[in-house]
Each structure stands twice: as C-alpha cells, then as structure tokens.
mmCIF file of C-alpha atoms and ligand atoms in Angstrom:
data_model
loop_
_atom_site.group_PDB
_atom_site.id
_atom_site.type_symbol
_atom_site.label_atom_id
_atom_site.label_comp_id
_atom_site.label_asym_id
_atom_site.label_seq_id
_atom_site.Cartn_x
_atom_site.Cartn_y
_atom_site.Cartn_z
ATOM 1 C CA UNK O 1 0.000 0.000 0.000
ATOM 2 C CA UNK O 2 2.571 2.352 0.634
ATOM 3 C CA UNK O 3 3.801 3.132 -2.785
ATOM 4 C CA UNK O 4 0.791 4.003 -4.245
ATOM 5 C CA UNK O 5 0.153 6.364 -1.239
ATOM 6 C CA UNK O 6 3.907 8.132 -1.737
ATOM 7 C CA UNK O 7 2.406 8.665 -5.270
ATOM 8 C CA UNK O 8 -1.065 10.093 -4.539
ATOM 9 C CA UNK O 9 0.450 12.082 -1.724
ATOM 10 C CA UNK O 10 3.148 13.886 -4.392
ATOM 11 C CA UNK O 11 0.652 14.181 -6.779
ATOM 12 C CA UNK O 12 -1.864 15.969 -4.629
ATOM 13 C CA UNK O 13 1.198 18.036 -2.914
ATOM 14 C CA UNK O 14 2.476 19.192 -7.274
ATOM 15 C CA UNK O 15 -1.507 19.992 -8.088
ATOM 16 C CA UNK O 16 -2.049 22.944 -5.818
ATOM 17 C CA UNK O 17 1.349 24.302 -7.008
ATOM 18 C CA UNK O 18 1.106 24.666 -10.415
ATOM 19 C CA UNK O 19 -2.574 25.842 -10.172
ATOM 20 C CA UNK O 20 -1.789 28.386 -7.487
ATOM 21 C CA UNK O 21 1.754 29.698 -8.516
ATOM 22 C CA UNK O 22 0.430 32.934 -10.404
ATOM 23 C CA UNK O 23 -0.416 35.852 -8.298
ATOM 24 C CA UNK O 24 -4.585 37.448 -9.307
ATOM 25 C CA UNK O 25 -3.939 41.416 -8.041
ATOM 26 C CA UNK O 26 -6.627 43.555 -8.492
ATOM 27 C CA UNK O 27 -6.404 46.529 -11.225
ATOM 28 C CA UNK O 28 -5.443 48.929 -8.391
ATOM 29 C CA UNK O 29 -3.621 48.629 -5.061
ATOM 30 C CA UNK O 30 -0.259 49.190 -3.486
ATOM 31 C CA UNK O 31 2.935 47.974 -4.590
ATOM 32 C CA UNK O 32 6.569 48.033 -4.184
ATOM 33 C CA UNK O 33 8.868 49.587 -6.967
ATOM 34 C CA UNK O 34 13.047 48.994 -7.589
ATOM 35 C CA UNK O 35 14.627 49.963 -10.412
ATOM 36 C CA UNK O 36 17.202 48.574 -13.294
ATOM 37 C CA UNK O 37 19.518 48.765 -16.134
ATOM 38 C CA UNK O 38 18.001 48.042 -19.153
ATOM 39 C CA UNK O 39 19.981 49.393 -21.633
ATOM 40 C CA UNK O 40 18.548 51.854 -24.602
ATOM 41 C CA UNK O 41 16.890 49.271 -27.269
ATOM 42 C CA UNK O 42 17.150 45.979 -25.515
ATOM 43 C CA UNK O 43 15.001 43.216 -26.288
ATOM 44 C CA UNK O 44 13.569 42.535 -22.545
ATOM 45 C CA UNK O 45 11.587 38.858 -21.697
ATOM 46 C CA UNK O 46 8.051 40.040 -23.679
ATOM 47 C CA UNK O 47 10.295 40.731 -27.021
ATOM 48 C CA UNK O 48 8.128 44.278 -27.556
ATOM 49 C CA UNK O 49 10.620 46.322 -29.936
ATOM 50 C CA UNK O 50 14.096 47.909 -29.207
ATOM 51 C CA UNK O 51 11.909 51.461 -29.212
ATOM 52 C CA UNK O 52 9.755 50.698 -26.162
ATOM 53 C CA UNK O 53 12.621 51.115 -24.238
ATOM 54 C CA UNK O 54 12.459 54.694 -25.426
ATOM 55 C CA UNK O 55 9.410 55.580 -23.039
ATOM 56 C CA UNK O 56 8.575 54.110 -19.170
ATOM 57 C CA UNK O 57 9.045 50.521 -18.997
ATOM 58 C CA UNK O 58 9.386 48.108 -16.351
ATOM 59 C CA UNK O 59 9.735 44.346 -15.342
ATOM 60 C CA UNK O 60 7.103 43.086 -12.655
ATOM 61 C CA UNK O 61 8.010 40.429 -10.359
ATOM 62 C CA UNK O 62 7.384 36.588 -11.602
ATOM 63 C CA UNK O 63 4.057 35.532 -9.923
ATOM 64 C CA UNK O 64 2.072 38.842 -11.257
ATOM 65 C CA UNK O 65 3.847 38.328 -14.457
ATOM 66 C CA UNK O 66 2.727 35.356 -14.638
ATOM 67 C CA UNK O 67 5.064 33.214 -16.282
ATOM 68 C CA UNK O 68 9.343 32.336 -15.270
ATOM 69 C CA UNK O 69 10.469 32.538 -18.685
ATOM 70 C CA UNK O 70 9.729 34.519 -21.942
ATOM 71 C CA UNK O 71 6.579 36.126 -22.031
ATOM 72 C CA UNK O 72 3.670 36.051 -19.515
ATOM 73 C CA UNK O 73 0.243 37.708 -19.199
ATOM 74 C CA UNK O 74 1.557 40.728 -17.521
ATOM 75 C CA UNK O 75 3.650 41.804 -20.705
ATOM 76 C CA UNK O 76 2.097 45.094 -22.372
ATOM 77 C CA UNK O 77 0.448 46.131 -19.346
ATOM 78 C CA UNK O 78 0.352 49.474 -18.832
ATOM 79 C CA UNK O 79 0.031 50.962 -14.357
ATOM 80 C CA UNK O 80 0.083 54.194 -13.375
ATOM 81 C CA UNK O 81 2.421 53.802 -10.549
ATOM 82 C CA UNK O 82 2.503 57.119 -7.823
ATOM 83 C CA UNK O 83 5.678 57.299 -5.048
ATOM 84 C CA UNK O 84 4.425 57.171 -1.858
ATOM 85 C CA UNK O 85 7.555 56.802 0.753
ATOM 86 C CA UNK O 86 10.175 54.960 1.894
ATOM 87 C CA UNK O 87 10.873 52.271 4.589
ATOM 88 C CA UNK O 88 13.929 50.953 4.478
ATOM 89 C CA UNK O 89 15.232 54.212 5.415
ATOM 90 C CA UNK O 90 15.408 55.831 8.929
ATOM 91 C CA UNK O 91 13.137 57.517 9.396
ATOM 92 C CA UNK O 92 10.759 56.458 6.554
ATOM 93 C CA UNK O 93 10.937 59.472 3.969
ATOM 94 C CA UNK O 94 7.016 60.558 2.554
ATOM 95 C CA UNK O 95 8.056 63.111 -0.344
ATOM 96 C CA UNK O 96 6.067 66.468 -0.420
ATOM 97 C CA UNK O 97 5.831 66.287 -4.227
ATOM 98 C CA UNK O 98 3.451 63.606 -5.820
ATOM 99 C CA UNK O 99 5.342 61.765 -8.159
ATOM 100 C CA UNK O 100 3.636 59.695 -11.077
ATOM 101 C CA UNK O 101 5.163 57.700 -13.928
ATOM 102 C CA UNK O 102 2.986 55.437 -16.283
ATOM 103 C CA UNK O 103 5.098 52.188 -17.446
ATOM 104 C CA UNK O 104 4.569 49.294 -19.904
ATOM 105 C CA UNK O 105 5.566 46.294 -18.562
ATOM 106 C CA UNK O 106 7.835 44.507 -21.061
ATOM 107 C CA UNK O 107 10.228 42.390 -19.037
ATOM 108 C CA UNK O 108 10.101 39.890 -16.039
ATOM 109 C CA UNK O 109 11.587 40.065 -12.539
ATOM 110 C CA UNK O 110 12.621 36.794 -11.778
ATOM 111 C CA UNK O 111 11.771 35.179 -8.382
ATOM 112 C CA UNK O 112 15.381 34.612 -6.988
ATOM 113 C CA UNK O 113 14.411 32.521 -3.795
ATOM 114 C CA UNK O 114 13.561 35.835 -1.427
ATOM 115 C CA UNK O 115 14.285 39.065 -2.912
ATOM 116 C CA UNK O 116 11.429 42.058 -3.916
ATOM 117 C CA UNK O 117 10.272 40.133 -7.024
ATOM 118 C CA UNK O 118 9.589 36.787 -4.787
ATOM 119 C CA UNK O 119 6.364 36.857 -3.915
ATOM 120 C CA UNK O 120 3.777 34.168 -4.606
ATOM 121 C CA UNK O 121 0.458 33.511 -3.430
ATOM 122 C CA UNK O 122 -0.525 34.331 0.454
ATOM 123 C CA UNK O 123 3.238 34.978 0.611
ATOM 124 C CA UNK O 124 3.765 38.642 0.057
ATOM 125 C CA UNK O 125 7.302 40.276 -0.056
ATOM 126 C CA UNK O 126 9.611 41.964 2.798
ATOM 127 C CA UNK O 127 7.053 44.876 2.512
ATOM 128 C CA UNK O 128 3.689 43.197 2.689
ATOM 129 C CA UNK O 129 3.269 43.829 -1.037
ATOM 130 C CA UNK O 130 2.558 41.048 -4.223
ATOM 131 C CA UNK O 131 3.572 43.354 -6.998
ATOM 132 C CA UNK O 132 7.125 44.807 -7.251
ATOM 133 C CA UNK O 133 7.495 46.920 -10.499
ATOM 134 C CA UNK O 134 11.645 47.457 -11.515
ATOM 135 C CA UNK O 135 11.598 50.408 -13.121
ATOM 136 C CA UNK O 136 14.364 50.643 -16.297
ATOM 137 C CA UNK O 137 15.941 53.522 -14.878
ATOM 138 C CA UNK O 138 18.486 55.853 -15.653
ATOM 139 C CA UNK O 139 16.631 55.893 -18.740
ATOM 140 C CA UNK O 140 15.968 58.642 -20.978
ATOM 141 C CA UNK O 141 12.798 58.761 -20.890
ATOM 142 C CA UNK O 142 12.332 59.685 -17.286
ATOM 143 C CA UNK O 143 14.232 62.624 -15.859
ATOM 144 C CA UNK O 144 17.543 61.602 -13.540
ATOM 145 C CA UNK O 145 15.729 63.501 -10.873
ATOM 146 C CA UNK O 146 12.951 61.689 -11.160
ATOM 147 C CA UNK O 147 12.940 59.894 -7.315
ATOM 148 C CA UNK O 148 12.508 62.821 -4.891
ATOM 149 C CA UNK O 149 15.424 62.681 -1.802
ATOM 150 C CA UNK O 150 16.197 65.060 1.012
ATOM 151 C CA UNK O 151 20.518 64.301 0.682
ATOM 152 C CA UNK O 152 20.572 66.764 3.695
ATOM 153 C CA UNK O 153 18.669 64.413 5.678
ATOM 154 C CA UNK O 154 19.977 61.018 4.843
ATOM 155 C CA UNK O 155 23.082 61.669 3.437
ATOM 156 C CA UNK O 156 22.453 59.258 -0.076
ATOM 157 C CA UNK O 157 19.834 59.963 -2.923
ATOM 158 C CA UNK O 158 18.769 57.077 -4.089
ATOM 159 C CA UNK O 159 16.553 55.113 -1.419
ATOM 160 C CA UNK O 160 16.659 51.653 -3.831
ATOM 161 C CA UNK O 161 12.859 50.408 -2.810
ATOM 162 C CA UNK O 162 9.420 52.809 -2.570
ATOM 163 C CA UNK O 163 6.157 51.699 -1.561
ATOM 164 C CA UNK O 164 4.133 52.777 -4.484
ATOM 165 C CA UNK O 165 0.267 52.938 -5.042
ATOM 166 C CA UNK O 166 -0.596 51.115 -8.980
ATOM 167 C CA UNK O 167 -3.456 51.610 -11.128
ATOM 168 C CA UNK O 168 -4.052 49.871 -14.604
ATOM 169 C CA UNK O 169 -4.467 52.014 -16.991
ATOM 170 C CA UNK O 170 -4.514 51.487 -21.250
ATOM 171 C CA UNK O 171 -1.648 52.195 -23.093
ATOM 172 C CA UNK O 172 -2.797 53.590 -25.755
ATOM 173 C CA UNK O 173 -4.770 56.618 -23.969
ATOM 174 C CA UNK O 174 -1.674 56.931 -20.887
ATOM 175 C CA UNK O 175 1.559 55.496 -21.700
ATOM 176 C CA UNK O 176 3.893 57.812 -23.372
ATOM 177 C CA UNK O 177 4.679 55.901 -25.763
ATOM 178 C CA UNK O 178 0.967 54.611 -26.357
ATOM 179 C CA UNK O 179 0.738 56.623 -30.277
ATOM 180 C CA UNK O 180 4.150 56.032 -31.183
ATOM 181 C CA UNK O 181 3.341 52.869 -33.903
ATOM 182 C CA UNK O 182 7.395 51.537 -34.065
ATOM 183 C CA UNK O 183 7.298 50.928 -29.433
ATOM 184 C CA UNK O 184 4.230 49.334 -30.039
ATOM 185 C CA UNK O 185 3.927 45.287 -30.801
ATOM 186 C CA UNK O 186 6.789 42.506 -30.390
ATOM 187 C CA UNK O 187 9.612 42.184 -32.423
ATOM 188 C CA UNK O 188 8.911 39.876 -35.689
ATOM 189 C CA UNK O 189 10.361 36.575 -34.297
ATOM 190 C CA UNK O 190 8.328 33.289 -34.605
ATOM 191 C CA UNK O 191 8.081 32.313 -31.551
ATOM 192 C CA UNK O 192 8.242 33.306 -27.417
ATOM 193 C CA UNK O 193 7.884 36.896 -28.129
ATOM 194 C CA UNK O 194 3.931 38.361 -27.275
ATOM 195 C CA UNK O 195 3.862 42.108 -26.473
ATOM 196 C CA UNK O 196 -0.165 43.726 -27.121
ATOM 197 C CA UNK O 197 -0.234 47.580 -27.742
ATOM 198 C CA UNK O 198 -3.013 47.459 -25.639
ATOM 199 C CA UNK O 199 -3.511 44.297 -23.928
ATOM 200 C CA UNK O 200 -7.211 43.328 -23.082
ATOM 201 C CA UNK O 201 -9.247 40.324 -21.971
ATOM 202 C CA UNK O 202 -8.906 38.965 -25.098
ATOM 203 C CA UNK O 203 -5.726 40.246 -26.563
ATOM 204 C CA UNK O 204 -3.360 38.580 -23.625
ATOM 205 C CA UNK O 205 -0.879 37.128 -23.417
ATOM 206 C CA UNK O 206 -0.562 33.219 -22.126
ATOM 207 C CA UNK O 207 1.931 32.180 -19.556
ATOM 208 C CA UNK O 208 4.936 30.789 -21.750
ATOM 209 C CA UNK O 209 6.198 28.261 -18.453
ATOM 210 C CA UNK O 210 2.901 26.952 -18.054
ATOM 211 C CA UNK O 211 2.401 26.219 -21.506
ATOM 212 C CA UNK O 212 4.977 26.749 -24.234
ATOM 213 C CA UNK O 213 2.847 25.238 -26.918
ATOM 214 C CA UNK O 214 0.481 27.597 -26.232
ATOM 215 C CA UNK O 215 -0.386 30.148 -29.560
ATOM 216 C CA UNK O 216 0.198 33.773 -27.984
ATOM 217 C CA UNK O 217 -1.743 36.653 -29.916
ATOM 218 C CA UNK O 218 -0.535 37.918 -33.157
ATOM 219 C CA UNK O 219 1.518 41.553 -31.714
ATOM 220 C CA UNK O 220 4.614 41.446 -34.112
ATOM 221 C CA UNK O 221 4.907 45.384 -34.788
ATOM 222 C CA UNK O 222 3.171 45.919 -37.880
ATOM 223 C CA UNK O 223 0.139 44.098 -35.820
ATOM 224 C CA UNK O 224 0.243 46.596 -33.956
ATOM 225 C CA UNK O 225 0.532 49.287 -36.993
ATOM 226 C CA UNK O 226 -2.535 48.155 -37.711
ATOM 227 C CA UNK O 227 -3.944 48.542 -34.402
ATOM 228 C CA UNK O 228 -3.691 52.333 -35.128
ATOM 229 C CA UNK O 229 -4.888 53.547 -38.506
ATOM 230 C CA UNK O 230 -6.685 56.343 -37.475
ATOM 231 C CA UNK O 231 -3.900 58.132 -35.894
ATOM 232 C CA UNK O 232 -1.615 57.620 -38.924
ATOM 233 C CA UNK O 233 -4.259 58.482 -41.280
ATOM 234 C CA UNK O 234 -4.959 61.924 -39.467
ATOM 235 C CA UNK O 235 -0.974 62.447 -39.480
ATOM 236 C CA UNK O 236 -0.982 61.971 -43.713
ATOM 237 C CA UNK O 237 -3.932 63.881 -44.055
ATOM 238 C CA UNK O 238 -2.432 67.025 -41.854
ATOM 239 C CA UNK O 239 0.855 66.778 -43.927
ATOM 240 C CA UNK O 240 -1.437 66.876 -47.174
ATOM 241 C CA UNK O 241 -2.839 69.800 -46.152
ATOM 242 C CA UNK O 242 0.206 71.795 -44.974
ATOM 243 C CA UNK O 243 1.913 70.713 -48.231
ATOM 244 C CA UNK O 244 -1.122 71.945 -50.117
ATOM 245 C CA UNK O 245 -1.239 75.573 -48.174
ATOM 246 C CA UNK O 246 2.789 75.718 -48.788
ATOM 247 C CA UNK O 247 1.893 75.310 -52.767
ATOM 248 C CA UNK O 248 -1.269 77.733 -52.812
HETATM 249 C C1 LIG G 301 2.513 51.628 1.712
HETATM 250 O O1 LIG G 301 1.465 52.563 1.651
HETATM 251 C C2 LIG G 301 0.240 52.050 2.120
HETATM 252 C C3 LIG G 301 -0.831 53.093 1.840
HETATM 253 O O2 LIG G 301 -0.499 54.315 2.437
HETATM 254 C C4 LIG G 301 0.396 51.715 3.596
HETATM 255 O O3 LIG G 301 -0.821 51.161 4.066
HETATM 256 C C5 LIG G 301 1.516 50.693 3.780
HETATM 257 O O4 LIG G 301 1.748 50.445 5.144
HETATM 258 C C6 LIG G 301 2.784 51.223 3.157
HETATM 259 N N1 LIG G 301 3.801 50.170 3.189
HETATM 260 C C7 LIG G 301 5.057 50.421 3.527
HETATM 261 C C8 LIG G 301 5.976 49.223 3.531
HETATM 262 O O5 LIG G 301 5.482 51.525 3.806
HETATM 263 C C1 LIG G 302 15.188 67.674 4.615
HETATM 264 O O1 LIG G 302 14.886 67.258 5.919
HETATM 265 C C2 LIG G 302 15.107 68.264 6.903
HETATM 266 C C3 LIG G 302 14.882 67.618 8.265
HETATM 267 O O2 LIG G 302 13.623 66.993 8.318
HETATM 268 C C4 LIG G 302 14.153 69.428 6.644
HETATM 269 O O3 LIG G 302 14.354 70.451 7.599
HETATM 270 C C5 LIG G 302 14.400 69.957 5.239
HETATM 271 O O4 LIG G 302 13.452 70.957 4.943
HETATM 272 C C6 LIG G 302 14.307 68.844 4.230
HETATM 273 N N1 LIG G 302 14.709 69.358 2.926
HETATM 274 C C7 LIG G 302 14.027 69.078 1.817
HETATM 275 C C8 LIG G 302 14.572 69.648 0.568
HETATM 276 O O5 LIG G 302 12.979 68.425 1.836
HETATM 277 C C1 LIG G 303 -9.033 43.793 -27.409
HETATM 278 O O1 LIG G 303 -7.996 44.314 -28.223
HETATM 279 C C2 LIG G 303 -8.057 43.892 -29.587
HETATM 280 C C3 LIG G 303 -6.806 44.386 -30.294
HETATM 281 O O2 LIG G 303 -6.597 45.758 -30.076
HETATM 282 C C4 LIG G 303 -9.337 44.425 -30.201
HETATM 283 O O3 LIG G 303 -9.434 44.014 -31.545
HETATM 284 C C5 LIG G 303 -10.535 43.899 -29.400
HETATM 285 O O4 LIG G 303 -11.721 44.489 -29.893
HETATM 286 C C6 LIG G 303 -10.397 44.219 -27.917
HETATM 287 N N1 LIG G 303 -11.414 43.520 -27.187
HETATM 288 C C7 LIG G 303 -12.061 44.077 -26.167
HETATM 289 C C8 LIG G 303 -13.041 43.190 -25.464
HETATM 290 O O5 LIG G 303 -11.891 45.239 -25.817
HETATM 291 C C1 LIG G 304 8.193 38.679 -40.286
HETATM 292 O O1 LIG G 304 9.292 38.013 -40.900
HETATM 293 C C2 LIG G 304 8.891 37.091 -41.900
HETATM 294 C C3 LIG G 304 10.122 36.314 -42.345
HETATM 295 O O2 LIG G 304 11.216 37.181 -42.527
HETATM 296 C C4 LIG G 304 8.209 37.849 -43.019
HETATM 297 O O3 LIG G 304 7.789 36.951 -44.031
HETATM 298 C C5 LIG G 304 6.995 38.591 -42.463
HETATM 299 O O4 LIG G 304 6.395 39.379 -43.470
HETATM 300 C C6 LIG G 304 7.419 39.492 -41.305
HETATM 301 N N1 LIG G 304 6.201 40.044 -40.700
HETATM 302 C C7 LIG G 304 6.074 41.338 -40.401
HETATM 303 C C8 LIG G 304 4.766 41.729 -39.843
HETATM 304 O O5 LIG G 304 6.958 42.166 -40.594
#
C-alpha cells in the first residue's frame, strides 16, 4: 500500500502548485517599486521592440507576471504607478511632491528565492506587497531627478525600494509611448515573443512556463501598426494639407 500512497500524496502536494503559482492582483492597489539597467533598445523577456525602451518601462516580479520565462500575461500592461515613501530608510521618507510615472511592462523580474520580485500567493514580499514593479531607470525617458530625496537628511539619494500605489491604466490613452506605432507590438520573431499595444481580456498574453505550446496573440509590430490607422491616417492627411497651403 505504501507506494501508491507516496504517489497520490506527491501528486496531490504538485496539483495545488502549479494551479496556485500565479499571483490574481486587483487593477489597483499598493505595490513596491526597484529599479534597473536596461539598456537603450534591448530586447527585454516580452520581445516588444528595441523602441519601447524609449518611453517608461518596467519588469514586474514573476508571480504577477505570470510566467518564469519569456513572455507572460503581464507583458504590455500598462500601471500608473505614484511614489508614496520609503521604509527601508530611517526615518521612513514621505516626499512632499506627488510623483507619477505610467510604465509598460515589457520584461520579467525573476523570483530569486527571497528578494522584492519573490512573492507568490498568500506569501507577500519583505514589505507586505505582491507586486514589485523594476523600473528601467536611468533611462531617458524619465528625468535623472525623477525619485525625490532630502541628501541633507539622509546623506544618499537614491533610497533603492518605494512603496508605491498602482493603477491599470490602457496604453494607448496613458503610456507615453501609447501613439508612437514603431514601441508598439513585439519584435517579428516566430516564436516566445507576445507584447499587445493594448492588452485586453482577449488580446493577452498566455503564460509561456505553463504552456509553451500555447499560440500567444498575433503583436509582431506591424500588428500593432494596424492597431492604429486612425492616428496615422490623421498624421498623412495634416501633412497633405500643410503641403497643399505651402503650394497655394
Ligand atoms: C505603503 O502605503 C500604504 C498606503 O499608504 C500603507 O498602508 C503601507 O503600510 C505602506 N507600506 C510600507 C511598507 O510603507
Ligand atoms: C530635509 O529634511 C530636513 C529635516 O527633516 C528638513 O528640515 C528639510 O526641509 C528637508 N529638505 C528638503 C529639501 O525636503
Ligand atoms: C481587445 O484588443 C483587440 C486588439 O486591439 C481588439 O481588436 C478587441 O476588440 C479588444 N477587445 C475588447 C473586449 O476590448
Ligand atoms: C516577419 O518576418 C517574416 C520572415 O522574414 C516575413 O515573411 C513577415 O512578413 C514578417 N512580418 C512582419 C509583420 O513584418
């Protein structure tokens, strides 16, 4: 009898795992936020193009991401994170400016075993929170004074972790780069690259770990050219229009 028991008991003890290894956050809440080198025009775990490193981007941490290699459902998504303060400092620092930044995710944090992008399910991180954002930063999109510090006060500028408040928001209406056709999409590569202008319920992407076979939405860039006709159509008519009032 035993065997059989050993197997049933692993088997039950694997189930919960894999079902329950992804992280369901609602579309607003608080968060923690670290930040990164990404270099200017790297191809980051979602494979969106080398130009959507040109605007706010970020990795989020593996079990909100939702996959622990290539791309996940997270990739694309655009939050609206705010700074709140501090706490690993003494004392905690609460700036008296409200900072704001809206990022596309379009890389993952991996879960190393314990660090900021470790949590999992009922298992928050050191700062009670299940989303850490790492913010691609120095980047030159966002200004180098970007993180508000008081050097008079603690001596060092950059405080390394914030708690941050998140809100999802859609790319294309709040993400700087949300009109800009060429940081739009995934690069054109036939497989474990998924990166929706503007993910939705339907245009998501699956969790490549769980299941690489699975077919992830169509977002190689001119996808998402096509995503925004209007936009470039207004652009070609206004240039008509000037170069018609320049001949007249
Ligand atoms: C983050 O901010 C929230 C909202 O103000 C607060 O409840 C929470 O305690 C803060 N967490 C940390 C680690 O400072
Ligand atoms: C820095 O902190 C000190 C002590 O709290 C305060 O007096 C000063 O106004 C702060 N400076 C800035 C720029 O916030
Ligand atoms: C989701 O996005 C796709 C691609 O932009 C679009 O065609 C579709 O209508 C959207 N669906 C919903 C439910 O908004
Ligand atoms: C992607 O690359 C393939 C092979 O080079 C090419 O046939 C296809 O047209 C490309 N697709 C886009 C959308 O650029």
């Amino acid at each position: 009898m035993r065997p059989p028991l050993a197997a049933l008991a692993l088997a039950l003890a694997w189930i919960p795992t894999t079902l329950a290894q992804w992280i369901q956050y609602p579309p607003e809440g608080t968060a923690t936020l670290t930040h990164y080198t990404l270099p200017e025009d790297y191809i980051a775990a979602c494979g969106c193009t080398a130009k959507s490193t040109h605007y706010p981007t970020a990795a989020m941490s593996q079990a909100a991401y939702g996959s622990s290699t290539a791309y996940g459902p997270g990739c694309g998504q655009c939050f609206k994170v705010t700074l709140l303060n501090t706490f690993l400092s003494d004392p905690p620092f609460f700036p008296d400016v409200t900072k704001s930044l809206v990022i596309k995710v379009t890389d993952l944090c991996p879960d190393s075993g314990g660090g900021w992008c470790s949590a999992s399910p009922g298992h928050p991180n050191q700062a009670g929170a299940y989303i850490n954002f790492d913010l691609a930063w120095p980047s030159s999109a966002i200004p180098d004074d970007f993180f508000p510090s008081n050097v008079t006060l603690y001596g060092y500028t950059d405080f390394s972790v914030w708690n941050v408040s998140y809100e999802s928001v859609s790319c294309v209406d709040s993400w700087a780069g949300g009109q800009d056709a060429a940081a739009l999409g995934s690069i054109n590569q036939t497989y474990g690259v998924c990166c929706p202008a503007n993910p939705n319920s339907t245009d998501l992407c699956p969790s490549y770990s769980e299941d690489t076979g699975a077919q992830p939405p169509d977002t190689i860039s001119n996808a998402a050219f096509r995503h925004l006709p209007s936009i470039l159509y207004t652009t070609t008519a206004f240039s008509l229009i000037i170069c018609v009032f320049v001949l007249l």
